[in-house]
Tab-separated table of C-alpha atoms and ligand atoms in Angstrom:
chain	number	residue	atom	x	y	z
A	1	MET	CA	129.454	14.790	85.389
A	2	ASN	CA	132.279	13.750	82.477
A	3	LYS	CA	131.596	15.907	79.519
A	4	PRO	CA	132.473	13.955	76.228
A	5	ARG	CA	135.930	14.699	74.507
A	6	LEU	CA	136.846	16.957	71.772
A	7	TYR	CA	140.036	16.544	69.868
A	8	SER	CA	141.578	18.493	66.846
A	9	GLY	CA	144.786	20.241	65.871
A	10	MET	CA	146.345	22.242	63.124
A	11	GLN	CA	149.589	22.331	61.570
A	12	PRO	CA	152.374	25.236	62.224
A	13	SER	CA	153.136	25.275	58.846
A	14	ALA	CA	153.158	29.058	58.054
A	15	ASP	CA	153.470	31.958	59.811
A	16	SER	CA	149.677	32.649	60.026
A	17	LEU	CA	146.503	30.918	59.412
A	18	GLN	CA	144.317	31.031	56.781
A	19	VAL	CA	140.649	31.931	56.973
A	20	GLY	CA	139.502	28.142	55.635
A	21	ASN	CA	141.155	27.409	59.143
A	22	TYR	CA	139.353	29.939	60.677
A	23	ILE	CA	135.912	29.234	59.392
A	24	GLY	CA	136.509	25.483	58.609
A	25	ALA	CA	137.566	24.413	62.228
A	26	LEU	CA	138.484	27.135	64.685
A	27	MET	CA	135.203	28.728	64.576
A	28	GLN	CA	133.446	25.292	65.674
A	29	TRP	CA	136.330	24.871	68.465
A	30	ARG	CA	135.613	27.724	69.774
A	31	GLU	CA	131.943	26.814	70.355
A	32	LEU	CA	132.340	23.259	71.139
A	33	GLN	CA	134.731	23.860	74.141
A	34	GLN	CA	131.648	25.238	75.916
A	35	SER	CA	130.415	21.753	76.258
A	36	TYR	CA	132.984	19.171	75.330
A	37	GLU	CA	136.145	18.828	77.661
A	38	ALA	CA	138.398	20.103	74.574
A	39	PHE	CA	142.146	18.835	73.716
A	40	PHE	CA	143.791	21.397	70.987
A	41	SER	CA	147.039	20.662	69.521
A	42	VAL	CA	149.636	22.145	67.683
A	43	VAL	CA	150.913	19.250	65.563
A	44	ASP	CA	154.438	20.175	64.977
A	45	LEU	CA	155.320	16.902	64.518
A	46	HIS	CA	153.207	16.462	61.808
A	47	ALA	CA	154.899	19.830	60.232
A	48	LEU	CA	158.185	17.814	59.966
A	49	THR	CA	157.162	16.026	56.955
A	50	GLN	CA	157.436	19.153	54.885
A	51	PRO	CA	160.847	20.872	54.601
A	52	ASN	CA	161.274	23.310	57.353
A	53	ASP	CA	163.594	26.011	58.655
A	54	PRO	CA	163.925	24.684	62.412
A	55	ALA	CA	164.326	28.461	64.059
A	56	GLU	CA	160.969	29.246	61.407
A	57	LEU	CA	159.515	26.189	62.623
A	58	ARG	CA	159.722	27.253	66.354
A	59	GLU	CA	158.469	30.621	65.626
A	60	LYS	CA	155.325	29.222	63.760
A	61	THR	CA	154.504	26.759	66.427
A	62	ARG	CA	153.992	29.616	68.856
A	63	ARG	CA	152.330	31.652	66.163
A	64	THR	CA	149.914	29.001	65.680
A	65	ALA	CA	149.283	28.486	69.762
A	66	ALA	CA	148.604	32.286	69.934
A	67	GLN	CA	146.255	32.445	67.106
A	68	TYR	CA	144.188	29.562	68.888
A	69	ILE	CA	143.884	31.793	71.721
A	70	ALA	CA	143.363	35.140	70.080
A	71	ALA	CA	140.412	32.781	68.218
A	72	GLY	CA	139.219	32.288	71.732
A	73	ILE	CA	140.128	29.050	72.380
A	74	GLU	CA	140.613	29.464	76.233
A	75	PRO	CA	143.615	27.837	77.619
A	76	SER	CA	142.584	27.380	81.120
A	77	LYS	CA	139.182	25.679	79.996
A	78	SER	CA	140.358	23.595	76.936
A	79	THR	CA	144.002	21.711	76.806
A	80	LEU	CA	146.158	23.723	74.445
A	81	TYR	CA	149.111	21.998	73.931
A	82	VAL	CA	152.060	21.594	71.342
A	83	GLN	CA	151.970	17.813	70.013
A	84	SER	CA	155.886	16.859	70.771
A	85	HIS	CA	155.422	18.203	74.419
A	86	VAL	CA	153.523	14.840	74.809
A	87	PRO	CA	155.784	12.095	74.033
A	88	ALA	CA	153.258	9.595	74.053
A	89	HIS	CA	151.889	10.751	70.336
A	90	ALA	CA	155.060	9.526	68.610
A	91	GLU	CA	154.712	6.132	70.625
A	92	LEU	CA	151.337	5.471	70.050
A	93	ALA	CA	151.900	5.755	66.324
A	94	TRP	CA	154.689	3.422	66.487
A	95	VAL	CA	152.132	0.941	67.767
A	96	LEU	CA	149.223	2.019	65.813
A	97	SER	CA	151.583	1.629	62.008
A	98	THR	CA	151.862	-2.202	63.005
A	99	VAL	CA	148.172	-2.577	62.740
A	100	THR	CA	148.092	-0.436	59.826
A	101	GLY	CA	147.904	-1.787	56.261
A	102	PHE	CA	150.483	-0.392	53.675
A	103	GLY	CA	147.867	-0.561	51.153
A	104	GLU	CA	145.056	1.499	53.621
A	105	ALA	CA	147.620	4.002	53.928
A	106	GLY	CA	148.591	4.230	50.341
A	107	ARG	CA	144.914	4.907	50.067
A	108	MET	CA	144.675	8.291	51.767
A	109	THR	CA	144.017	10.967	49.415
A	110	GLN	CA	146.094	13.621	50.973
A	111	PHE	CA	149.057	11.220	50.692
A	112	LYS	CA	148.323	10.306	46.735
A	113	ASP	CA	148.146	14.095	45.540
A	114	LYS	CA	151.159	14.985	47.594
A	115	SER	CA	153.412	11.542	46.723
A	116	GLN	CA	152.518	12.560	43.416
A	117	ARG	CA	153.155	16.502	43.281
A	118	TYR	CA	156.939	15.756	44.535
A	119	GLY	CA	157.862	12.482	42.682
A	120	SER	CA	158.460	9.462	45.326
A	121	ASP	CA	162.251	9.958	46.304
A	122	ALA	CA	161.220	13.629	47.959
A	123	THR	CA	158.173	12.051	49.447
A	124	SER	CA	159.170	10.970	52.999
A	125	VAL	CA	158.010	7.489	54.751
A	126	GLY	CA	157.061	10.093	57.563
A	127	LEU	CA	154.562	11.746	54.514
A	128	PHE	CA	152.930	7.948	54.259
A	129	THR	CA	152.795	7.312	58.028
A	130	TYR	CA	151.325	10.730	58.784
A	131	PRO	CA	147.619	9.652	59.062
A	132	VAL	CA	148.564	7.193	61.514
A	133	LEU	CA	150.621	9.967	63.739
A	134	MET	CA	146.843	11.532	63.646
A	135	ALA	CA	145.197	8.728	64.656
A	136	ALA	CA	147.151	8.314	67.869
A	137	ASP	CA	146.742	11.810	68.591
A	138	ILE	CA	142.862	11.564	68.484
A	139	LEU	CA	142.974	7.805	70.134
A	140	LEU	CA	145.043	8.970	73.197
A	141	TYR	CA	142.403	11.062	74.761
A	142	GLN	CA	139.186	8.869	74.170
A	143	THR	CA	138.150	11.410	72.001
A	144	ASP	CA	133.987	11.549	71.003
A	145	ILE	CA	134.183	13.917	68.330
A	146	VAL	CA	137.076	15.391	65.855
A	147	PRO	CA	135.400	18.518	64.542
A	148	VAL	CA	137.573	19.214	61.200
A	149	GLY	CA	137.044	20.422	57.589
A	150	ASP	CA	136.635	18.419	54.675
A	151	ASP	CA	140.045	17.523	53.774
A	152	GLN	CA	140.368	15.389	56.860
A	153	LYS	CA	137.698	13.397	56.795
A	154	GLN	CA	139.242	10.443	55.356
A	155	HIS	CA	142.027	10.587	58.039
A	156	VAL	CA	139.099	10.561	60.850
A	157	GLU	CA	137.789	7.657	59.079
A	158	LEU	CA	141.000	5.629	59.321
A	159	THR	CA	141.539	6.490	62.749
A	160	ARG	CA	137.862	4.744	63.034
A	161	ASP	CA	139.268	1.801	61.642
A	162	LEU	CA	142.142	1.811	63.362
A	163	ALA	CA	140.630	1.890	66.643
A	164	GLU	CA	138.044	-0.743	65.782
A	165	ARG	CA	140.669	-3.135	64.909
A	166	PHE	CA	142.622	-2.690	67.806
A	167	ASN	CA	139.915	-3.278	70.045
A	168	ALA	CA	138.860	-6.210	68.262
A	169	ARG	CA	141.980	-8.121	68.696
A	170	PHE	CA	143.237	-6.819	71.931
A	171	GLY	CA	140.219	-5.977	73.917
A	172	THR	CA	138.141	-2.573	74.172
A	173	THR	CA	140.782	-0.273	74.591
A	174	PHE	CA	139.990	3.276	72.024
A	175	GLN	CA	136.820	4.984	72.052
A	176	VAL	CA	135.757	5.430	68.456
A	177	PRO	CA	135.675	9.108	67.187
A	178	MET	CA	133.035	10.831	64.971
A	179	PRO	CA	133.929	13.017	62.788
A	180	VAL	CA	132.324	16.423	62.988
A	181	ILE	CA	131.996	18.463	59.860
A	182	GLN	CA	130.317	21.473	59.387
A	183	GLN	CA	128.694	21.360	55.926
A	184	ASP	CA	128.180	24.601	54.363
A	185	THR	CA	131.634	25.625	55.719
A	186	ALA	CA	133.795	22.270	55.155
A	187	ARG	CA	135.750	23.797	52.504
A	188	ILE	CA	136.552	27.508	51.883
A	189	TYR	CA	138.235	27.948	48.264
A	190	ASP	CA	141.173	29.805	46.904
A	191	LEU	CA	140.276	33.421	46.152
A	192	GLN	CA	142.043	33.412	42.681
A	193	ASN	CA	141.279	29.571	42.019
A	194	PRO	CA	137.814	28.985	43.501
A	195	THR	CA	137.865	24.727	42.701
A	196	ALA	CA	141.072	24.726	44.599
A	197	LYS	CA	140.882	24.313	48.336
A	198	MET	CA	142.128	27.612	50.154
A	199	SER	CA	145.394	26.145	51.681
A	200	LYS	CA	148.409	27.209	53.842
A	201	SER	CA	150.929	25.704	51.359
A	202	ALA	CA	149.125	27.452	48.296
A	203	GLU	CA	151.641	28.353	45.542
A	204	SER	CA	150.352	31.837	45.097
A	205	ASP	CA	149.748	34.512	47.957
A	206	ALA	CA	147.015	36.056	46.034
A	207	GLY	CA	144.239	33.770	46.659
A	208	VAL	CA	144.842	32.926	50.572
A	209	LEU	CA	143.465	35.207	53.213
A	210	TRP	CA	145.556	34.972	56.287
A	211	LEU	CA	144.189	35.489	59.733
A	212	LEU	CA	147.148	37.832	60.531
A	213	ASP	CA	147.280	39.796	57.433
A	214	ASP	CA	147.352	43.886	57.549
A	215	PRO	CA	143.639	44.290	57.023
A	216	ALA	CA	144.787	46.273	53.504
A	217	VAL	CA	146.296	43.344	52.057
A	218	SER	CA	143.132	41.651	52.765
A	219	ALA	CA	140.823	44.177	51.364
A	220	LYS	CA	142.982	44.154	48.191
A	221	LYS	CA	142.942	40.342	47.924
A	222	ILE	CA	139.074	40.101	48.445
A	223	MET	CA	138.719	43.200	45.609
A	224	ARG	CA	140.579	41.443	43.083
A	225	ALA	CA	139.101	37.739	44.215
A	226	VAL	CA	138.126	35.744	40.969
A	227	THR	CA	134.181	36.263	39.925
A	228	ASP	CA	132.407	35.798	36.774
A	229	SER	CA	130.938	38.202	34.220
A	230	ASP	CA	127.109	37.476	35.225
A	231	GLY	CA	127.458	40.487	37.676
A	232	THR	CA	124.790	39.188	40.260
A	233	VAL	CA	125.524	38.348	43.665
A	234	ARG	CA	123.870	34.856	43.743
A	235	TYR	CA	125.150	31.165	44.976
A	236	ASP	CA	125.490	28.998	42.277
A	237	ARG	CA	128.320	26.803	43.539
A	238	GLU	CA	128.527	25.254	39.985
A	239	ASN	CA	128.637	28.292	37.683
A	240	LYS	CA	129.602	30.829	40.108
A	241	PRO	CA	132.233	29.324	42.376
A	242	GLY	CA	134.011	32.642	43.093
A	243	VAL	CA	131.087	34.589	44.243
A	244	SER	CA	129.446	31.786	45.869
A	245	ASN	CA	132.894	31.224	47.698
A	246	LEU	CA	132.587	34.661	49.040
A	247	LEU	CA	128.945	34.424	50.242
A	248	VAL	CA	129.719	31.658	52.102
A	249	ILE	CA	132.708	33.810	53.998
A	250	PHE	CA	130.506	36.382	54.376
A	251	ALA	CA	127.342	34.290	55.852
A	252	ALA	CA	130.042	32.402	58.231
A	253	LEU	CA	131.632	35.414	59.350
A	254	THR	CA	128.785	37.129	59.930
A	255	GLY	CA	126.388	34.584	61.171
A	256	ARG	CA	123.700	35.472	58.213
A	257	GLN	CA	121.864	33.545	55.701
A	258	ILE	CA	123.184	33.356	52.479
A	259	PRO	CA	119.934	34.263	50.903
A	260	ALA	CA	119.687	37.154	53.359
A	261	ILE	CA	123.142	38.136	51.589
A	262	GLU	CA	121.774	37.835	47.870
A	263	ASP	CA	118.986	40.104	49.127
A	264	GLU	CA	121.059	42.676	50.184
A	265	PHE	CA	123.226	42.851	47.266
A	266	ALA	CA	120.312	42.318	44.667
A	267	GLY	CA	120.912	45.000	42.020
A	268	ARG	CA	124.423	46.127	42.984
A	269	GLY	CA	127.574	45.150	41.798
A	270	TYR	CA	130.568	43.259	42.821
A	271	GLY	CA	132.241	45.965	43.766
A	272	ASP	CA	129.783	46.664	46.672
A	273	PHE	CA	129.496	43.208	47.981
A	274	LYS	CA	133.559	42.943	47.908
A	275	LYS	CA	134.003	46.240	49.864
A	276	ALA	CA	131.537	45.035	52.636
A	277	LEU	CA	132.974	41.631	52.698
A	278	ALA	CA	136.221	43.437	53.371
A	279	GLU	CA	135.066	45.180	56.170
A	280	VAL	CA	133.349	41.861	57.563
A	281	VAL	CA	136.909	40.328	57.232
A	282	THR	CA	138.657	43.453	58.795
A	283	GLU	CA	136.365	43.442	61.829
A	284	GLU	CA	136.631	39.912	62.447
A	285	PHE	CA	140.313	39.485	62.180
A	286	GLY	CA	141.559	42.974	63.287
A	287	PRO	CA	141.115	42.047	67.117
A	288	VAL	CA	142.355	38.495	66.585
A	289	ARG	CA	145.147	39.691	64.721
A	290	ALA	CA	146.017	42.348	67.847
A	291	ARG	CA	145.787	39.898	70.214
A	292	ALA	CA	147.842	37.436	68.944
A	293	LEU	CA	150.517	39.766	67.813
A	294	GLU	CA	150.372	40.889	71.820
A	295	MET	CA	151.225	37.630	73.113
A	296	LEU	CA	153.589	36.976	70.882
A	297	ASP	CA	155.490	39.746	72.236
A	298	ASP	CA	155.389	37.645	75.626
A	299	PRO	CA	156.837	34.261	74.372
A	300	ALA	CA	157.675	33.355	77.906
A	301	GLU	CA	154.034	33.937	78.923
A	302	LEU	CA	152.868	31.687	76.027
A	303	ASP	CA	155.482	28.794	76.627
A	304	ARG	CA	154.499	29.057	80.397
A	305	VAL	CA	150.699	28.060	79.017
A	306	LEU	CA	151.676	25.671	76.877
A	307	ALA	CA	154.202	23.899	79.409
A	308	VAL	CA	150.736	23.707	81.942
A	309	ASN	CA	148.679	22.467	79.485
A	310	ALA	CA	151.254	19.645	77.896
A	311	ALA	CA	151.142	18.223	81.430
A	312	LYS	CA	147.395	18.271	81.517
A	313	ALA	CA	147.333	16.534	78.148
A	314	ALA	CA	150.350	13.785	79.107
A	315	GLU	CA	148.264	12.852	82.204
A	316	VAL	CA	145.464	11.610	79.858
A	317	ALA	CA	147.645	10.569	77.016
A	318	ASP	CA	149.904	8.406	79.420
A	319	ALA	CA	146.895	6.246	80.729
A	320	THR	CA	146.249	5.190	77.561
A	321	LEU	CA	149.579	4.670	76.384
A	322	ALA	CA	150.041	2.113	79.350
A	323	ASP	CA	146.915	0.265	78.891
A	324	VAL	CA	148.167	-0.106	75.069
A	325	TYR	CA	151.263	-1.245	75.829
A	326	ASP	CA	149.798	-3.773	78.589
A	327	LYS	CA	147.322	-4.935	75.939
A	328	VAL	CA	149.648	-5.741	73.146
A	329	GLY	CA	152.225	-7.603	75.570
A	330	LEU	CA	155.390	-5.309	75.930
A	331	LEU	CA	156.765	-6.144	79.488
A	332	ARG	CA	156.360	-3.396	81.809
A	333	ARG	CA	159.298	-2.088	83.620
A	334	VAL	CA	159.388	-2.248	87.297
B	1	TYM	P1	145.547	21.641	58.683
B	1	TYM	O1	146.407	22.192	59.429
B	1	TYM	O2	146.015	21.521	57.233
B	1	TYM	O3	144.427	22.455	58.501
B	1	TYM	C1	143.610	22.706	60.366
B	1	TYM	C2	141.979	22.449	60.271
B	1	TYM	O4	141.608	23.721	59.159
B	1	TYM	C3	140.734	22.831	58.141
B	1	TYM	N1	141.049	23.430	56.854
B	1	TYM	C4	139.897	23.652	56.281
B	1	TYM	N2	138.720	23.751	55.973
B	1	TYM	C5	137.760	24.444	55.185
B	1	TYM	N3	138.207	24.775	54.002
B	1	TYM	C6	139.518	25.168	53.953
B	1	TYM	N4	140.066	25.598	53.113
B	1	TYM	C7	140.358	24.526	54.984
B	1	TYM	N5	141.895	24.332	55.339
B	1	TYM	C8	142.384	23.782	56.117
B	1	TYM	C9	141.532	21.331	58.033
B	1	TYM	O5	139.787	20.384	57.694
B	1	TYM	C10	141.727	21.291	59.718
B	1	TYM	O6	140.357	20.468	60.427
B	1	TYM	N6	146.137	16.716	59.635
B	1	TYM	C11	145.473	17.935	60.140
B	1	TYM	C12	146.094	18.444	61.541
B	1	TYM	C13	145.974	17.379	62.744
B	1	TYM	C14	144.664	16.899	63.236
B	1	TYM	C15	144.831	15.814	63.952
B	1	TYM	C16	143.263	17.369	62.870
B	1	TYM	C17	146.745	16.403	63.124
B	1	TYM	N7	146.235	15.791	64.126
B	1	TYM	C18	144.205	15.391	64.708
B	1	TYM	C19	142.452	17.170	63.863
B	1	TYM	C20	142.841	15.766	64.759
B	1	TYM	C21	145.824	18.854	59.178
B	1	TYM	O7	146.802	18.857	58.612
B	1	TYM	O8	145.060	20.077	59.670
């Protein structure tokens, strides 16, 4: 029996993943890898769209892989690899770029936001074609589902459009994937600015909870998280975005329902609630952090695991790429 396929990835764009990555994606990955044939990549080619120190990028790539494993992705069961280790990604991206409209790519909101922020001279062509490379990632593996946070939904929609267009033009080649987004945790917000998404590339560190932060540092950030003057621990996204965000994090990490948490803290102040959340965060990430750091002490072993998995990924990816090359009319090398 063939299991349905799952694909997802994260950029190695910081020394640590942040809690939004963990709650919005990794927790779903860990669960879904049991019932899907799963492929998880560290998308280092995507990370090149931001300025990087080369040695640091290599280190961040290992750190990201180590955190996947530390958080429960099993590299003997799921295929966990580094995107650039499988050349078919860049190769398929080129072919897909020839069926992507310029206007279509220009409508991607992440591109629009970033290009507005940096200005057109500092905006690379790579940033523009970023979603096409992401489509290649997904389509190479004949993926059924793509579990992501809310911010990646538009990119998965584009992937679907490209798959359908290619299939219509050249005959059925790609599985058309579905995004899977866990609605209640699809967007975790910044602790200091609870209407902005928590992000690895946030300007200020104070609102970002990092998986690899020292627990004391995370606790301090939680205690200083922006709330409101109402004083009741109650979910109300509109009027109490800070407290609502903390409730969502609390519920996601404990598996409890928000009303039960509201009841527990009824009549108690934000201080108590934040202290309890800091404990939850410490308990959840303490072991993840310890395991990740232990793996990073033996980079040769981690590199070996990544190489074995890259070979497994390449087998699937190369078959799809060969089919694509045939379909579009590239002459086969004999
Ligand atoms: P990236 O590295 O920005 O984020 C990795 C995953 O974490 C989710 N996420 C969040 N979820 C909830 N709240 C947040 N504050 C939050 N911040 C991040 C993201 O939605 C994502 O699921 N383009 C992708 C990487 C990528 C990819 C792929 C994903 C490349 N190829 C193929 C899926 C399939 C990205 O930059 O994710």
